[in-house]
Amino acid sequence: VPSITHVDVIDGLYQEYKSYPFTINRTLDTVFIYGRRTDSVRSIEVLDSTGALVLPRIDPRTFIMSDQLIKLPPGVFANTHEGSNRKLRLVNAIGEGPPVELGTITAGVPLITSTQHDGLPMNTRKSLVILGAGFRTAAGAVVDRIEFYDDNNATNYDSTTSTPIATIDLNAS
């Protein structure tokens, strides 16, 4: 049975280790799970304060680094995982490991991870599928606007008043 010996969280904004008890921004922070037999894990379970399972389970296959480390990048936790007093548990074919205190998981900002046109010219006659996390929160908030910026315009990175080259209002009819 796999077990967690230690958990570290790296702040996605400042790239510093966070102190325990953790407040995890689910779309920015990276969670490192250290333990035994982590290479045999078939699912990672998030539990609430009563120990009840919070769905969905996390498939760890792409996040297993070794038999002692699982690295959960930003965007892995779902909006249903948001809440306080969360715990983590590793599960393999033999059984469940003991739960370990994690802390609070917060909504975070929307995170775009890819589109179907990444690295390709976009055909504007086809739909643009945007993949990512944080488009919905447990509190019911949803993304209502998407802004596009010119990567070659340095002022977009130097200013808090940058102007998008295009905006899509998702509430417009």
Short mmCIF file of C-alpha atoms in Angstrom, two decimals:
data_model
loop_
_atom_site.label_atom_id
_atom_site.label_comp_id
_atom_site.label_asym_id
_atom_site.label_seq_id
_atom_site.Cartn_x
_atom_site.Cartn_y
_atom_site.Cartn_z
CA VAL A 1 0.00 0.00 0.00
CA PRO A 2 1.44 3.43 -0.93
CA SER A 3 1.91 6.05 1.75
CA ILE A 4 2.66 9.76 1.89
CA THR A 5 5.62 10.75 4.06
CA HIS A 6 5.77 14.46 3.22
CA VAL A 7 4.02 17.11 1.09
CA ASP A 8 5.56 20.33 -0.28
CA VAL A 9 3.80 23.13 -2.16
CA ILE A 10 5.54 25.67 -4.38
CA ASP A 11 3.79 29.01 -4.79
CA GLY A 12 3.01 29.58 -8.46
CA LEU A 13 3.54 33.35 -8.28
CA TYR A 14 6.72 33.66 -6.23
CA GLN A 15 8.29 30.19 -6.78
CA GLU A 16 8.81 29.77 -3.03
CA TYR A 17 7.88 26.89 -0.75
CA LYS A 18 4.68 27.50 1.18
CA SER A 19 4.45 26.80 4.88
CA TYR A 20 2.06 24.32 6.46
CA PRO A 21 -0.93 24.40 6.78
CA PHE A 22 -1.08 24.92 3.04
CA THR A 23 -3.39 27.22 1.14
CA ILE A 24 -3.18 25.86 -2.40
CA ASN A 25 -4.15 27.94 -5.42
CA ARG A 26 -5.39 25.13 -7.66
CA THR A 27 -4.45 26.85 -10.94
CA LEU A 28 -1.03 28.25 -9.94
CA ASP A 29 0.63 26.08 -7.27
CA THR A 30 2.60 22.85 -7.70
CA VAL A 31 2.17 20.05 -5.12
CA PHE A 32 4.98 17.56 -4.48
CA ILE A 33 3.91 14.30 -2.80
CA TYR A 34 6.80 12.33 -1.30
CA GLY A 35 6.23 8.81 -0.09
CA ARG A 36 6.73 5.08 -0.46
CA ARG A 37 5.60 3.01 -3.46
CA THR A 38 4.31 6.07 -5.30
CA ASP A 39 5.08 4.34 -8.61
CA SER A 40 2.28 1.83 -7.86
CA VAL A 41 -0.41 4.49 -7.31
CA ARG A 42 -3.52 4.12 -9.49
CA SER A 43 -5.42 7.12 -8.13
CA ILE A 44 -5.01 10.10 -5.83
CA GLU A 45 -8.03 10.87 -3.70
CA VAL A 46 -8.94 14.22 -2.17
CA LEU A 47 -10.93 13.88 1.06
CA ASP A 48 -12.98 16.47 2.90
CA SER A 49 -12.74 17.23 6.64
CA THR A 50 -14.94 14.21 7.49
CA GLY A 51 -12.81 11.84 5.40
CA ALA A 52 -15.41 11.54 2.62
CA LEU A 53 -14.12 11.23 -0.94
CA VAL A 54 -14.38 14.38 -3.08
CA LEU A 55 -14.74 13.40 -6.75
CA PRO A 56 -13.15 13.27 -9.24
CA ARG A 57 -10.20 11.05 -8.38
CA ILE A 58 -6.89 12.21 -9.88
CA ASP A 59 -5.20 9.88 -12.37
CA PRO A 60 -1.51 10.07 -11.37
CA ARG A 61 0.11 8.24 -14.32
CA THR A 62 1.55 11.34 -16.00
CA PHE A 63 2.59 12.89 -12.66
CA ILE A 64 4.62 10.00 -11.17
CA MET A 65 8.28 11.03 -11.15
CA SER A 66 9.69 8.00 -9.27
CA ASP A 67 8.84 5.40 -6.65
CA GLN A 68 9.09 8.20 -4.06
CA LEU A 69 7.68 11.32 -5.79
CA ILE A 70 4.47 12.47 -7.47
CA LYS A 71 4.42 16.04 -8.84
CA LEU A 72 0.97 17.61 -9.32
CA PRO A 73 1.25 20.65 -11.61
CA PRO A 74 -1.14 23.61 -11.63
CA GLY A 75 -4.59 22.76 -12.93
CA VAL A 76 -4.81 19.18 -11.62
CA PHE A 77 -7.25 19.89 -8.78
CA ALA A 78 -10.87 20.28 -9.93
CA ASN A 79 -13.32 22.94 -8.78
CA THR A 80 -15.01 20.26 -6.64
CA HIS A 81 -11.75 19.87 -4.67
CA GLU A 82 -11.96 23.47 -3.43
CA GLY A 83 -12.50 23.83 0.30
CA SER A 84 -10.82 23.80 3.68
CA ASN A 85 -9.36 20.93 5.71
CA ARG A 86 -8.64 18.78 2.65
CA LYS A 87 -6.67 15.55 2.88
CA LEU A 88 -4.84 13.43 0.30
CA ARG A 89 -4.78 9.64 0.02
CA LEU A 90 -2.88 7.40 -2.41
CA VAL A 91 -4.56 4.24 -3.72
CA ASN A 92 -3.06 1.26 -5.58
CA ALA A 93 -4.30 -2.23 -6.55
CA ILE A 94 -3.69 -3.54 -3.01
CA GLY A 95 -5.53 -0.80 -1.14
CA GLU A 96 -5.69 2.72 0.24
CA GLY A 97 -2.88 4.46 2.06
CA PRO A 98 -3.55 6.56 5.15
CA PRO A 99 -4.88 10.10 4.53
CA VAL A 100 -2.53 13.04 5.07
CA GLU A 101 -3.58 16.61 5.93
CA LEU A 102 -3.23 18.97 2.98
CA GLY A 103 -4.99 22.22 3.93
CA THR A 104 -7.20 24.57 1.93
CA ILE A 105 -7.63 24.42 -1.84
CA THR A 106 -8.72 27.74 -3.39
CA ALA A 107 -10.14 28.57 -6.82
CA GLY A 108 -7.28 30.51 -8.37
CA VAL A 109 -7.32 32.31 -11.70
CA PRO A 110 -8.26 30.70 -15.03
CA LEU A 111 -5.37 28.78 -16.60
CA ILE A 112 -5.18 28.06 -20.33
CA THR A 113 -3.02 25.01 -20.99
CA SER A 114 -3.57 24.55 -24.75
CA THR A 115 -5.80 24.83 -27.79
CA GLN A 116 -6.19 22.51 -30.76
CA HIS A 117 -4.23 25.10 -32.81
CA ASP A 118 -1.09 25.26 -30.64
CA GLY A 119 1.86 25.74 -32.98
CA LEU A 120 -0.41 25.68 -36.04
CA PRO A 121 -2.08 28.36 -38.13
CA MET A 122 -5.63 28.88 -36.97
CA ASN A 123 -8.47 28.30 -39.40
CA THR A 124 -10.95 30.99 -38.37
CA ARG A 125 -13.80 29.05 -40.00
CA LYS A 126 -13.46 26.40 -37.30
CA SER A 127 -14.15 26.52 -33.58
CA LEU A 128 -11.40 27.40 -31.13
CA VAL A 129 -11.28 24.83 -28.33
CA ILE A 130 -9.53 26.20 -25.24
CA LEU A 131 -8.33 23.67 -22.66
CA GLY A 132 -7.32 24.46 -19.11
CA ALA A 133 -8.49 24.78 -15.53
CA GLY A 134 -10.20 27.34 -13.35
CA PHE A 135 -12.95 28.27 -15.83
CA ARG A 136 -15.49 27.43 -13.08
CA THR A 137 -15.23 27.59 -9.31
CA ALA A 138 -17.01 25.67 -6.57
CA ALA A 139 -18.77 28.94 -5.65
CA GLY A 140 -20.34 29.05 -9.12
CA ALA A 141 -18.22 31.78 -10.71
CA VAL A 142 -17.46 31.26 -14.41
CA VAL A 143 -15.23 32.92 -17.00
CA ASP A 144 -17.28 35.55 -18.84
CA ARG A 145 -14.63 37.15 -21.08
CA ILE A 146 -11.53 36.04 -22.98
CA GLU A 147 -8.91 38.62 -23.97
CA PHE A 148 -6.19 38.17 -26.59
CA TYR A 149 -2.85 40.00 -26.46
CA ASP A 150 0.01 40.47 -28.91
CA ASP A 151 3.05 38.58 -27.59
CA ASN A 152 5.38 40.90 -29.52
CA ASN A 153 4.14 43.97 -27.63
CA ALA A 154 6.38 44.32 -24.57
CA THR A 155 3.99 46.79 -22.89
CA ASN A 156 1.60 43.88 -22.26
CA TYR A 157 4.13 42.55 -19.77
CA ASP A 158 5.35 45.87 -18.35
CA SER A 159 2.03 47.53 -17.67
CA THR A 160 -1.14 46.87 -15.71
CA THR A 161 -3.03 48.88 -18.32
CA SER A 162 -2.27 46.69 -21.35
CA THR A 163 -4.87 46.69 -24.11
CA PRO A 164 -6.06 43.43 -25.68
CA ILE A 165 -6.04 43.13 -29.48
CA ALA A 166 -9.37 41.25 -29.27
CA THR A 167 -11.97 40.39 -26.63
CA ILE A 168 -14.67 37.76 -26.65
CA ASP A 169 -17.60 38.48 -24.34
CA LEU A 170 -19.10 35.11 -23.47
CA ASN A 171 -22.28 36.72 -22.12
CA ALA A 172 -23.10 38.59 -25.33
CA SER A 173 -26.08 37.33 -27.25
#
